[in-house]
Coordinates of N, CA and C and ligand atoms in Angstrom, one line a residue:
S26 N -71.9 99.4 23.0 CA -70.9 99.5 21.5 C -71.2 97.8 21.0
M27 N -71.3 98.3 19.8 CA -71.3 96.5 19.4 C -70.5 95.9 18.7
A28 N -70.5 94.6 19.2 CA -69.9 94.1 18.4 C -70.2 92.6 17.1
S29 N -69.4 92.5 15.8 CA -69.8 91.9 15.5 C -68.8 90.6 15.1
G30 N -69.4 89.7 13.5 CA -68.2 88.3 13.9 C -69.6 87.5 12.6
R31 N -68.4 87.2 12.3 CA -68.9 85.8 12.2 C -69.0 84.4 12.0
Q32 N -70.2 84.0 11.6 CA -70.2 82.6 12.7 C -70.7 81.0 11.5
R33 N -70.0 80.6 11.2 CA -70.4 79.2 10.1 C -71.0 78.5 11.1
V34 N -72.6 78.1 10.4 CA -73.5 77.4 10.7 C -73.7 77.3 9.5
H35 N -74.7 75.7 9.5 CA -74.3 74.5 8.1 C -73.8 74.9 7.1
G36 N -72.3 75.3 7.3 CA -71.5 75.7 6.2 C -71.9 77.1 5.2
V37 N -72.3 77.8 6.1 CA -72.2 78.9 4.9 C -71.2 80.0 6.9
D38 N -70.8 80.9 6.1 CA -70.4 81.8 7.3 C -70.9 82.9 7.5
L39 N -71.8 83.6 8.3 CA -73.9 84.2 8.6 C -73.1 85.6 9.1
F40 N -73.1 87.0 8.6 CA -72.3 88.4 9.8 C -73.2 88.4 11.0
Y41 N -72.8 88.5 12.4 CA -74.1 89.4 13.3 C -73.5 90.2 13.9
E42 N -74.1 90.9 15.3 CA -73.8 92.1 15.2 C -74.9 91.7 16.4
T43 N -74.0 92.4 17.6 CA -74.2 92.2 19.0 C -74.5 93.3 19.6
T44 N -74.9 93.4 20.5 CA -74.8 94.9 21.9 C -76.1 94.4 23.1
G45 N -75.7 95.4 24.1 CA -76.1 94.5 25.3 C -75.9 93.4 26.4
T46 N -76.0 93.7 27.3 CA -75.3 92.1 28.6 C -76.5 91.7 29.0
G47 N -77.7 92.0 28.9 CA -78.9 91.3 30.0 C -79.1 89.9 29.2
K48 N -79.8 90.0 30.6 CA -80.1 88.1 30.7 C -81.0 87.1 29.4
H49 N -81.7 88.4 28.7 CA -82.9 88.2 27.7 C -82.3 88.0 26.5
A50 N -81.7 87.4 25.8 CA -81.3 87.4 24.7 C -82.2 87.3 23.3
V51 N -82.6 87.8 22.3 CA -83.2 88.3 21.3 C -82.6 88.5 19.8
L52 N -83.4 87.4 19.4 CA -82.6 87.6 17.8 C -83.4 88.2 17.3
L53 N -82.6 89.4 15.9 CA -83.9 90.4 15.5 C -83.7 89.7 13.6
L54 N -84.6 89.2 13.0 CA -84.5 89.0 11.9 C -84.7 89.3 10.8
P55 N -84.4 90.0 9.9 CA -84.8 90.6 8.7 C -85.5 90.4 7.4
G56 N -86.5 91.7 7.1 CA -87.2 91.7 6.0 C -86.3 90.7 4.4
A57 N -87.3 90.9 3.4 CA -86.0 90.2 2.0 C -85.4 91.0 1.6
L58 N -84.0 90.6 1.6 CA -83.0 90.8 1.1 C -82.2 91.6 1.7
G59 N -83.0 91.4 3.1 CA -82.6 92.8 3.9 C -81.2 92.2 5.4
S60 N -81.0 93.3 5.6 CA -79.3 92.8 6.9 C -79.7 93.2 8.5
T61 N -78.7 93.2 8.8 CA -78.9 94.2 10.8 C -78.6 95.4 10.6
R62 N -78.1 95.7 9.9 CA -77.6 97.7 9.5 C -78.8 98.2 9.0
T63 N -79.7 97.7 7.9 CA -80.4 98.4 6.9 C -81.6 98.3 7.6
D64 N -81.7 97.5 8.0 CA -83.0 97.1 8.9 C -83.4 97.5 10.3
F65 N -82.6 98.0 11.3 CA -82.8 97.4 12.3 C -82.3 98.3 13.4
Q66 N -81.3 99.8 13.0 CA -80.7 100.6 13.7 C -81.3 101.1 14.9
P67 N -82.7 100.8 15.1 CA -83.7 102.1 16.1 C -83.6 100.8 17.4
Q68 N -83.6 99.3 17.1 CA -83.2 98.7 17.9 C -82.1 98.5 18.1
L69 N -81.8 98.4 17.7 CA -80.1 98.1 18.3 C -79.4 99.0 18.8
N70 N -79.6 100.8 18.3 CA -78.9 101.9 19.7 C -80.1 101.6 21.1
S71 N -81.7 101.5 20.7 CA -82.5 102.3 22.0 C -82.9 100.8 22.7
L72 N -83.6 99.7 22.0 CA -83.6 98.7 23.1 C -82.1 98.6 24.1
S73 N -83.7 97.6 25.6 CA -83.1 98.1 26.1 C -81.5 97.0 26.5
R74 N -80.4 97.6 26.5 CA -78.9 96.5 27.0 C -78.9 96.1 28.1
E75 N -79.6 96.8 28.8 CA -79.6 95.9 30.5 C -80.6 95.2 30.9
K76 N -81.2 95.1 29.8 CA -82.8 93.6 29.8 C -82.4 93.0 29.4
F77 N -82.0 92.9 27.9 CA -81.4 92.5 26.3 C -79.6 92.3 26.1
T78 N -79.4 90.8 25.7 CA -78.8 91.0 24.5 C -79.4 90.5 23.3
I79 N -78.8 91.8 22.0 CA -79.9 91.6 21.2 C -78.7 91.3 20.0
V80 N -79.0 90.3 19.5 CA -78.5 89.4 18.0 C -78.9 90.3 16.9
G81 N -78.2 91.0 16.3 CA -79.0 91.5 14.6 C -78.3 90.0 13.8
W82 N -78.5 89.9 12.6 CA -77.7 89.0 11.5 C -78.5 88.9 10.6
D83 N -77.9 88.4 9.6 CA -78.0 88.9 8.4 C -77.8 87.4 7.0
P84 N -79.7 86.8 7.0 CA -79.6 85.5 6.6 C -78.4 85.6 5.3
R85 N -78.5 83.6 5.1 CA -77.3 83.3 3.8 C -78.2 84.2 2.7
G86 N -76.7 85.0 2.2 CA -76.7 85.5 0.9 C -77.3 87.3 1.0
N87 N -78.0 87.3 2.4 CA -78.5 88.5 2.6 C -77.0 89.5 2.9
G88 N -76.8 90.9 2.6 CA -75.9 91.4 3.4 C -74.3 91.0 3.8
K89 N -73.8 91.1 4.3 CA -72.9 90.9 4.7 C -72.5 89.3 4.6
S90 N -73.7 88.6 4.9 CA -73.8 87.1 4.7 C -73.4 86.4 2.9
R91 N -72.5 86.9 2.5 CA -72.5 86.4 1.2 C -70.4 86.5 0.9
P92 N -70.0 85.4 0.0 CA -71.0 84.5 -0.2 C -72.0 83.4 0.4
P93 N -73.0 82.7 -0.3 CA -73.4 82.5 -1.5 C -74.2 83.2 -1.5
E94 N -74.4 83.9 -2.9 CA -75.6 84.5 -3.3 C -76.5 84.0 -3.1
R95 N -77.7 84.7 -2.9 CA -79.0 84.9 -2.4 C -79.5 84.0 -3.2
D96 N -80.5 82.7 -2.8 CA -81.8 81.8 -3.5 C -82.8 81.7 -3.0
F97 N -84.1 81.8 -3.8 CA -85.1 81.3 -3.2 C -85.7 80.2 -3.2
P98 N -85.2 79.0 -3.2 CA -86.2 77.9 -3.6 C -87.1 77.5 -2.8
P99 N -87.9 76.6 -3.0 CA -89.4 76.8 -2.4 C -88.9 76.2 -0.9
D100 N -87.7 76.4 -0.7 CA -88.0 75.3 1.3 C -87.0 77.3 1.6
F101 N -87.1 78.0 1.1 CA -85.8 79.0 1.5 C -86.3 79.6 2.9
Y102 N -87.7 79.4 3.4 CA -88.0 80.6 4.9 C -88.1 79.5 5.8
E103 N -87.7 78.1 5.6 CA -87.4 77.1 6.9 C -85.8 77.0 6.5
R104 N -85.1 77.3 5.7 CA -83.5 77.3 5.5 C -82.9 78.3 6.5
D105 N -83.8 79.0 6.0 CA -83.3 81.1 7.2 C -83.8 80.6 8.5
A106 N -84.5 79.5 8.8 CA -85.4 79.8 10.4 C -84.9 78.5 10.6
K107 N -84.1 77.4 10.2 CA -82.6 76.9 10.9 C -81.3 77.7 10.9
D108 N -81.2 78.9 10.2 CA -79.9 79.4 10.0 C -79.3 79.6 11.2
A109 N -81.4 80.3 11.4 CA -81.4 81.8 13.0 C -81.2 81.0 13.6
V110 N -81.8 79.3 13.9 CA -81.5 79.0 15.2 C -79.8 78.3 16.0
G111 N -79.5 77.9 14.5 CA -77.9 77.6 14.1 C -77.1 79.0 14.9
L112 N -77.7 79.2 14.5 CA -76.6 80.8 14.9 C -76.2 81.0 15.9
M113 N -77.4 81.6 16.2 CA -78.0 81.3 17.8 C -77.4 80.4 19.3
K114 N -77.9 79.0 18.5 CA -76.9 77.5 19.4 C -75.0 77.8 19.5
A115 N -75.0 78.5 18.1 CA -73.6 78.2 17.8 C -72.4 79.6 18.5
L116 N -74.0 80.9 19.1 CA -73.5 81.6 20.3 C -73.1 81.4 21.4
G117 N -73.8 80.2 21.6 CA -74.1 80.3 22.6 C -75.2 80.9 24.2
F118 N -76.2 80.6 22.8 CA -77.9 80.9 23.5 C -78.6 79.4 23.9
S119 N -78.9 79.3 24.9 CA -79.9 77.8 25.1 C -81.6 78.3 24.8
R120 N -81.7 79.7 25.2 CA -83.0 80.3 25.2 C -83.3 81.5 24.5
F121 N -83.7 81.6 24.0 CA -83.7 83.0 22.7 C -85.4 83.8 22.9
S122 N -85.5 85.5 22.7 CA -87.0 85.9 22.0 C -86.3 85.9 20.0
L123 N -87.5 85.9 19.6 CA -87.2 86.5 18.4 C -88.5 87.9 17.8
L124 N -87.4 88.2 16.8 CA -88.3 89.7 16.1 C -88.3 89.6 14.8
G125 N -89.3 89.5 14.3 CA -88.9 88.8 13.0 C -89.8 90.0 12.1
W126 N -89.3 90.7 10.9 CA -90.1 91.9 10.7 C -90.7 91.0 9.5
S127 N -91.5 90.9 8.9 CA -92.0 90.9 7.6 C -91.5 89.6 7.5
D128 N -90.7 89.3 5.9 CA -90.0 87.7 5.9 C -89.4 87.5 6.7
G129 N -88.5 88.2 7.6 CA -87.5 87.6 8.7 C -88.6 86.5 9.3
G130 N -90.1 87.4 9.9 CA -91.5 87.0 10.9 C -91.8 85.6 10.5
I131 N -92.4 86.0 8.7 CA -92.4 84.5 8.3 C -91.0 83.2 9.1
S132 N -89.7 83.6 8.7 CA -89.1 82.4 8.9 C -89.0 82.5 11.1
A133 N -89.3 83.9 11.5 CA -89.6 83.2 13.5 C -90.7 82.4 13.5
L134 N -91.6 82.4 12.6 CA -93.6 81.4 12.9 C -92.4 79.8 13.2
I135 N -92.1 79.6 12.0 CA -91.0 78.8 11.2 C -90.0 77.9 12.6
A136 N -89.3 78.9 13.0 CA -88.1 78.4 14.0 C -89.1 78.0 15.0
A137 N -89.9 79.3 15.8 CA -91.2 79.2 16.8 C -91.9 77.6 17.0
A138 N -92.6 77.4 15.6 CA -93.1 76.1 15.6 C -92.0 74.7 15.7
I139 N -91.1 75.0 15.4 CA -90.1 73.6 15.3 C -89.3 73.5 16.3
N140 N -88.7 74.9 17.7 CA -88.0 74.6 18.3 C -88.9 75.4 19.3
P141 N -89.9 74.8 19.8 CA -90.9 74.9 21.3 C -90.0 75.3 22.4
D142 N -89.3 74.3 22.2 CA -88.3 74.1 23.8 C -87.7 75.6 23.7
L143 N -86.6 76.3 22.6 CA -85.6 76.9 22.9 C -86.3 78.1 23.1
V144 N -87.5 78.5 21.9 CA -87.5 80.1 21.6 C -89.2 80.9 22.8
H145 N -88.0 81.3 23.6 CA -89.3 81.7 24.7 C -90.1 82.2 24.5
K146 N -90.2 84.1 23.7 CA -91.2 85.0 23.0 C -90.9 84.8 22.2
M147 N -91.6 85.7 21.2 CA -91.9 86.1 19.8 C -92.6 87.3 19.9
V148 N -92.1 87.9 18.8 CA -93.0 89.1 18.0 C -92.0 88.8 16.2
V149 N -93.8 89.8 15.7 CA -93.7 89.5 14.2 C -94.6 90.6 14.1
W150 N -94.2 91.2 12.9 CA -95.3 92.5 12.4 C -94.5 92.3 11.2
G151 N -95.9 92.7 9.7 CA -95.2 93.2 8.8 C -95.5 91.5 8.2
S152 N -95.9 90.6 8.5 CA -95.1 88.6 8.0 C -97.0 88.6 7.5
N153 N -96.7 87.3 6.6 CA -97.7 86.8 6.0 C -97.5 84.8 6.1
A154 N -99.2 84.7 6.7 CA -98.6 82.2 6.2 C -98.8 82.2 4.9
F155 N -99.3 83.0 3.7 CA -99.8 82.8 2.9 C -100.2 84.1 1.7
I156 N -100.5 83.0 0.3 CA -99.8 84.4 -0.4 C -101.1 84.1 -1.0
T157 N -101.8 85.4 -1.7 CA -103.2 85.4 -2.8 C -102.5 86.1 -3.8
Q158 N -103.3 86.3 -5.0 CA -103.2 86.7 -6.4 C -102.7 88.3 -5.9
Q159 N -103.9 88.7 -4.7 CA -103.8 90.0 -4.5 C -102.4 90.5 -4.4
D160 N -101.8 89.6 -3.4 CA -100.3 90.5 -2.7 C -99.8 90.0 -4.0
I161 N -99.3 88.8 -5.5 CA -98.2 88.7 -6.2 C -98.9 90.1 -7.0
D162 N -100.0 90.8 -7.1 CA -100.1 91.6 -7.9 C -98.9 93.0 -7.3
L163 N -99.9 92.8 -5.6 CA -99.1 94.0 -5.1 C -97.7 94.0 -5.8
Y164 N -96.7 92.8 -5.4 CA -95.2 92.6 -5.4 C -95.3 92.9 -7.0
N165 N -95.7 92.4 -8.1 CA -95.5 92.5 -8.9 C -95.5 94.0 -9.2
G166 N -96.2 94.7 -8.5 CA -96.5 96.4 -9.1 C -95.3 97.1 -8.9
I167 N -93.8 96.7 -8.1 CA -93.6 97.1 -7.5 C -91.6 96.6 -7.9
R168 N -92.1 95.7 -9.2 CA -90.9 94.9 -9.4 C -89.9 95.8 -10.3
D169 N -90.2 96.7 -10.5 CA -89.0 97.6 -11.4 C -88.7 97.9 -10.5
V170 N -87.4 97.4 -10.6 CA -87.3 98.7 -8.7 C -86.3 100.0 -9.3
S171 N -86.7 100.4 -10.6 CA -86.4 101.8 -10.8 C -87.7 102.9 -10.4
K172 N -88.3 102.1 -10.2 CA -89.6 103.2 -10.0 C -90.1 103.3 -8.5
W173 N -89.1 102.3 -8.1 CA -88.5 102.8 -6.3 C -88.3 104.3 -6.3
S174 N -89.3 104.5 -4.9 CA -88.1 106.0 -4.5 C -86.5 105.5 -4.3
A175 N -85.9 106.6 -4.4 CA -84.2 106.5 -4.0 C -84.0 106.3 -2.5
R176 N -84.8 107.1 -1.8 CA -84.2 106.9 -0.5 C -84.7 105.2 0.0
M177 N -86.3 104.3 -1.2 CA -86.2 103.1 -0.9 C -84.9 102.3 -1.5
R178 N -84.5 102.6 -2.7 CA -83.6 101.9 -3.6 C -82.1 102.0 -3.4
K179 N -82.0 103.1 -2.9 CA -80.2 103.1 -2.4 C -80.0 102.9 -0.9
P180 N -80.3 101.6 -0.3 CA -80.0 101.3 0.9 C -79.4 99.6 0.0
L181 N -80.5 99.3 -1.0 CA -80.1 97.8 -1.6 C -79.2 97.9 -3.1
E182 N -79.6 98.8 -3.6 CA -78.1 99.4 -4.2 C -76.8 99.2 -3.9
E183 N -76.6 100.0 -2.3 CA -75.6 99.5 -1.8 C -74.7 98.8 -1.7
V184 N -75.5 97.4 -0.9 CA -75.9 96.3 0.1 C -74.8 95.6 -1.1
Y185 N -76.4 95.6 -2.4 CA -75.4 94.8 -3.2 C -75.2 94.7 -4.6
G186 N -74.7 96.5 -5.0 CA -74.5 96.5 -6.1 C -75.9 96.7 -6.7
A187 N -75.9 98.0 -8.0 CA -76.7 98.7 -8.5 C -77.4 97.5 -10.3
E188 N -76.6 96.7 -10.0 CA -77.1 95.6 -11.5 C -77.7 94.5 -10.7
V189 N -77.0 93.7 -9.8 CA -77.2 92.7 -9.0 C -79.1 92.6 -8.4
F190 N -78.6 94.1 -7.3 CA -79.7 94.2 -6.9 C -80.7 94.3 -7.4
P191 N -81.9 94.5 -8.5 CA -82.4 94.7 -9.9 C -83.0 92.7 -9.5
K192 N -82.2 92.0 -9.8 CA -82.5 90.6 -10.4 C -82.9 89.2 -9.1
L193 N -82.0 90.1 -8.1 CA -82.1 89.8 -6.6 C -83.7 89.9 -6.7
W194 N -84.2 91.0 -6.1 CA -85.6 91.3 -6.3 C -86.7 90.2 -6.9
E195 N -86.3 90.6 -8.4 CA -87.0 89.5 -8.7 C -86.7 87.6 -8.4
A196 N -85.4 87.8 -8.7 CA -86.1 86.5 -7.8 C -86.8 86.1 -6.6
W197 N -86.5 86.9 -6.1 CA -87.5 86.9 -4.8 C -89.2 86.8 -5.4
I198 N -90.0 87.8 -5.6 CA -90.9 87.9 -6.6 C -91.1 86.9 -7.3
D199 N -89.9 86.2 -7.7 CA -90.8 85.2 -8.8 C -91.1 83.9 -7.7
G200 N -89.8 83.5 -6.3 CA -89.3 83.2 -5.6 C -90.6 82.4 -4.9
V201 N -91.5 83.8 -3.9 CA -92.8 83.8 -3.4 C -94.1 83.4 -4.2
T202 N -93.6 83.6 -5.7 CA -94.9 83.6 -6.6 C -94.9 82.1 -6.4
H203 N -94.7 80.8 -6.0 CA -94.6 79.7 -6.4 C -95.4 79.3 -5.2
F204 N -95.5 80.0 -4.0 CA -95.9 79.5 -2.8 C -98.0 79.0 -3.2
L205 N -97.7 80.1 -4.5 CA -99.4 80.1 -4.8 C -100.2 78.5 -5.2
K206 N -99.1 78.0 -5.9 CA -99.0 76.9 -6.7 C -99.6 75.7 -5.8
R207 N -99.3 76.1 -3.9 CA -99.4 74.7 -2.7 C -101.1 75.6 -2.1
P208 N -101.5 74.7 -1.4 CA -103.2 74.4 -1.2 C -103.5 75.7 -0.4
E209 N -104.3 76.2 -1.1 CA -104.4 77.6 0.2 C -103.1 78.5 0.0
G210 N -102.1 78.5 -1.3 CA -101.2 80.0 -0.6 C -100.5 79.5 0.6
S211 N -100.0 78.4 1.0 CA -100.0 78.3 2.1 C -98.6 78.9 2.4
V212 N -97.6 79.8 2.8 CA -96.2 79.6 2.9 C -95.7 79.5 4.0
C213 N -96.7 79.3 5.2 CA -96.0 78.4 6.2 C -97.4 78.3 7.6
M214 N -98.5 78.4 6.6 CA -100.2 77.5 8.3 C -99.3 76.8 8.5
E215 N -98.8 75.8 7.8 CA -99.5 74.3 8.6 C -98.3 74.4 9.9
F216 N -97.4 75.6 10.3 CA -97.0 75.6 11.1 C -97.4 76.4 12.8
L217 N -98.2 76.9 12.0 CA -98.4 78.1 13.4 C -99.7 76.8 14.3
P218 N -100.2 75.8 13.9 CA -100.6 75.2 15.5 C -99.8 75.0 16.7
R219 N -98.4 74.8 15.6 CA -97.4 73.9 16.9 C -96.7 75.2 17.2
I220 N -96.8 76.4 17.2 CA -96.0 77.4 18.1 C -97.0 77.4 19.7
T221 N -96.1 77.2 20.1 CA -96.7 77.2 21.7 C -95.8 78.7 22.5
C222 N -95.8 79.1 21.1 CA -94.9 81.2 22.9 C -95.5 82.0 23.0
P223 N -94.9 82.6 23.8 CA -96.2 83.6 23.4 C -95.7 84.7 22.9
T224 N -97.0 85.1 21.9 CA -96.5 85.8 20.6 C -97.1 87.1 20.4
F225 N -96.6 88.2 19.7 CA -97.4 89.0 19.8 C -97.0 89.8 18.5
I226 N -98.2 90.0 17.5 CA -98.4 90.2 16.4 C -98.5 92.0 16.2
I227 N -97.6 92.5 15.5 CA -97.8 94.1 14.8 C -98.3 94.2 13.3
H228 N -99.0 95.0 13.2 CA -99.3 95.4 11.8 C -99.4 96.9 12.0
G229 N -99.5 97.5 11.2 CA -99.5 98.4 9.6 C -101.4 98.6 9.9
E230 N -101.7 99.4 10.4 CA -103.6 99.2 9.3 C -103.4 100.4 7.7
K231 N -102.0 100.7 7.7 CA -101.8 101.4 6.8 C -100.3 100.7 5.2
D232 N -100.2 99.2 6.1 CA -99.4 98.7 5.1 C -99.8 98.5 4.2
P233 N -99.4 99.1 2.7 CA -99.4 98.9 1.5 C -99.2 98.4 0.7
M234 N -98.0 96.9 1.3 CA -97.6 95.9 0.9 C -97.9 94.5 1.1
V235 N -98.5 94.4 2.4 CA -99.2 93.2 3.4 C -100.6 93.5 3.5
P236 N -101.3 93.5 2.8 CA -103.3 93.8 3.3 C -103.1 93.4 5.4
T237 N -104.0 94.3 5.8 CA -103.6 93.4 7.0 C -104.6 91.9 7.8
F238 N -105.3 92.0 6.8 CA -106.1 90.4 7.0 C -104.4 89.6 7.7
H239 N -103.7 89.7 6.8 CA -102.3 88.4 7.0 C -102.3 88.9 8.9
A240 N -102.2 89.4 9.4 CA -101.7 89.6 10.8 C -103.1 89.0 11.5
Q241 N -105.1 89.5 10.9 CA -105.9 88.9 12.0 C -105.7 87.5 11.5
F242 N -105.2 86.5 10.5 CA -105.1 85.2 9.9 C -103.8 84.7 11.1
L243 N -102.5 85.3 11.6 CA -101.7 85.0 12.0 C -102.2 85.4 13.4
Y244 N -104.1 85.7 14.5 CA -104.0 86.1 15.4 C -104.9 85.0 15.5
K245 N -105.9 84.4 14.6 CA -106.7 83.5 14.8 C -106.1 81.8 15.1
H246 N -104.4 82.0 14.3 CA -105.1 80.9 13.9 C -103.5 80.4 15.0
I247 N -102.5 81.3 15.7 CA -101.5 81.2 16.5 C -102.3 80.7 18.0
K248 N -102.1 80.1 18.8 CA -103.0 79.9 19.8 C -102.3 80.8 21.1
G249 N -103.2 82.1 22.0 CA -102.6 82.9 22.9 C -101.6 84.0 22.5
S250 N -102.5 84.5 20.4 CA -101.4 85.4 20.8 C -102.0 86.7 20.8
R251 N -101.5 87.7 20.9 CA -102.3 89.0 20.9 C -102.2 89.8 19.7
L252 N -102.2 90.9 19.1 CA -102.4 91.8 17.9 C -102.6 93.2 18.3
Y253 N -101.7 93.3 17.8 CA -102.0 95.2 18.4 C -102.0 96.1 16.8
M254 N -102.6 96.4 16.1 CA -102.6 97.5 14.7 C -102.3 98.9 15.1
M255 N -101.4 98.8 14.4 CA -101.0 100.4 14.7 C -101.6 101.2 13.7
P256 N -102.4 102.2 14.1 CA -103.4 103.2 13.6 C -102.5 103.9 12.2
E257 N -101.3 104.5 12.0 CA -101.1 105.1 11.1 C -99.7 104.3 10.5
G258 N -99.1 102.6 11.0 CA -98.3 102.0 10.4 C -98.4 101.6 10.1
K259 N -96.8 101.8 8.6 CA -96.8 101.2 7.6 C -96.5 100.0 7.7
H260 N -95.9 100.0 6.3 CA -94.6 98.3 6.6 C -93.4 98.6 7.6
N261 N -93.2 100.1 7.4 CA -91.6 100.6 7.8 C -92.5 100.8 9.3
L262 N -92.4 100.1 10.3 CA -93.5 100.9 11.6 C -92.8 100.3 12.5
H263 N -91.9 100.1 12.6 CA -90.4 100.1 13.7 C -89.1 101.3 13.8
L264 N -89.5 101.5 12.3 CA -88.1 102.7 11.9 C -89.3 103.7 11.9
K265 N -90.2 103.7 11.7 CA -90.3 105.6 11.5 C -91.6 105.7 13.0
Y266 N -92.2 104.6 13.8 CA -93.0 104.6 14.8 C -91.7 104.1 15.4
A267 N -90.6 104.1 15.5 CA -89.5 103.3 16.6 C -89.9 103.6 18.1
D268 N -89.4 104.8 18.9 CA -90.2 105.0 20.9 C -91.8 103.8 20.2
E269 N -92.5 103.9 20.0 CA -93.8 103.5 20.2 C -93.5 102.0 20.4
F270 N -92.9 101.4 19.2 CA -92.6 99.8 18.3 C -91.4 99.1 19.8
N271 N -90.9 99.9 19.8 CA -89.4 99.2 21.0 C -90.7 99.0 22.1
K272 N -91.1 100.4 22.6 CA -91.7 100.0 24.1 C -93.2 99.1 24.2
L273 N -93.8 98.3 23.0 CA -94.5 97.8 23.3 C -94.2 96.7 22.8
V274 N -92.1 96.1 22.5 CA -92.2 95.5 22.6 C -91.2 95.4 23.9
E275 N -90.3 95.7 24.8 CA -89.9 95.4 26.0 C -91.3 95.5 26.7
D276 N -92.6 95.8 26.4 CA -93.9 95.5 27.3 C -93.4 94.0 27.8
F277 N -94.2 94.0 25.9 CA -94.6 92.5 26.3 C -93.1 91.5 26.6
L278 N -91.8 91.9 25.9 CA -90.4 90.7 26.5 C -90.4 90.4 28.1
E279 N -90.9 91.6 28.5 CA -91.1 91.6 30.2 C -91.0 90.3 30.6
Ligands
LIG311 N1 -91.9 89.6 2.7 C1 -91.8 91.4 2.3 C2 -90.4 91.5 2.3 O1 -90.0 90.8 3.5 C3 -92.9 92.3 1.8 C4 -92.4 93.0 1.3 C5 -92.9 92.9 -0.4 C6 -92.3 94.2 1.8 C7 -92.5 94.1 -1.6 C8 -91.9 95.1 0.9 O2 -91.5 96.0 -1.1 C9 -92.4 95.1 -0.3 N2 -90.3 92.0 2.0

């Protein structure tokens, strides 16, 4: 059974839901504009409730953590990272693991780097530590959400409304485009050497949105990390191949 609530963190009411009674606390961090409900059903439903206490959350401005309206200032990944840690502390967890997808993986990397004493283990998938023009070209290729498939668009339209969602999506693309001006297009490169927890990087070999060189870079720059390339995986590999993904994660967190 799932419990949910809102917790005030850094002046914002953050929505979260939790399941399981295990000793090992795990936070799920969603992708851009994502939420616990839309991004993590197979994990909330099927990861071991005996081993884990699983927490899903909506970052500020996402899903049910509104208001405030979502924005993408230059420090938004760090802000999400600090909110994530603030939420877990406020819920009474002194040590926990992080499972971060895509943008949620970027926040997880930063959270682990600045809180080495709090983060036990970390899994990130579909994430990147820098941005290239090639990445921005991929994002701009899907800037116009009216060209998305209904299956991809509908859940986000339901959360934000059909008028607001396209604006937020463009704001995200504009926000991440700013990182191109940073040295080497860094999004969170400078944090990677400070990560000390055991880290598992998963990536879909067929991910059309995040090229595989991003996973290789994370693997090279995070000490002692492990990399698994899922041969048929795309960006949503934890949804499409949920059983395999959940097994990989449970074995790693063991
Ligand atoms: N990091 C981005 C995210 O969290 C990657 C991405 C961009 C994924 C565009 C899908 O259509 C996409 N969403």
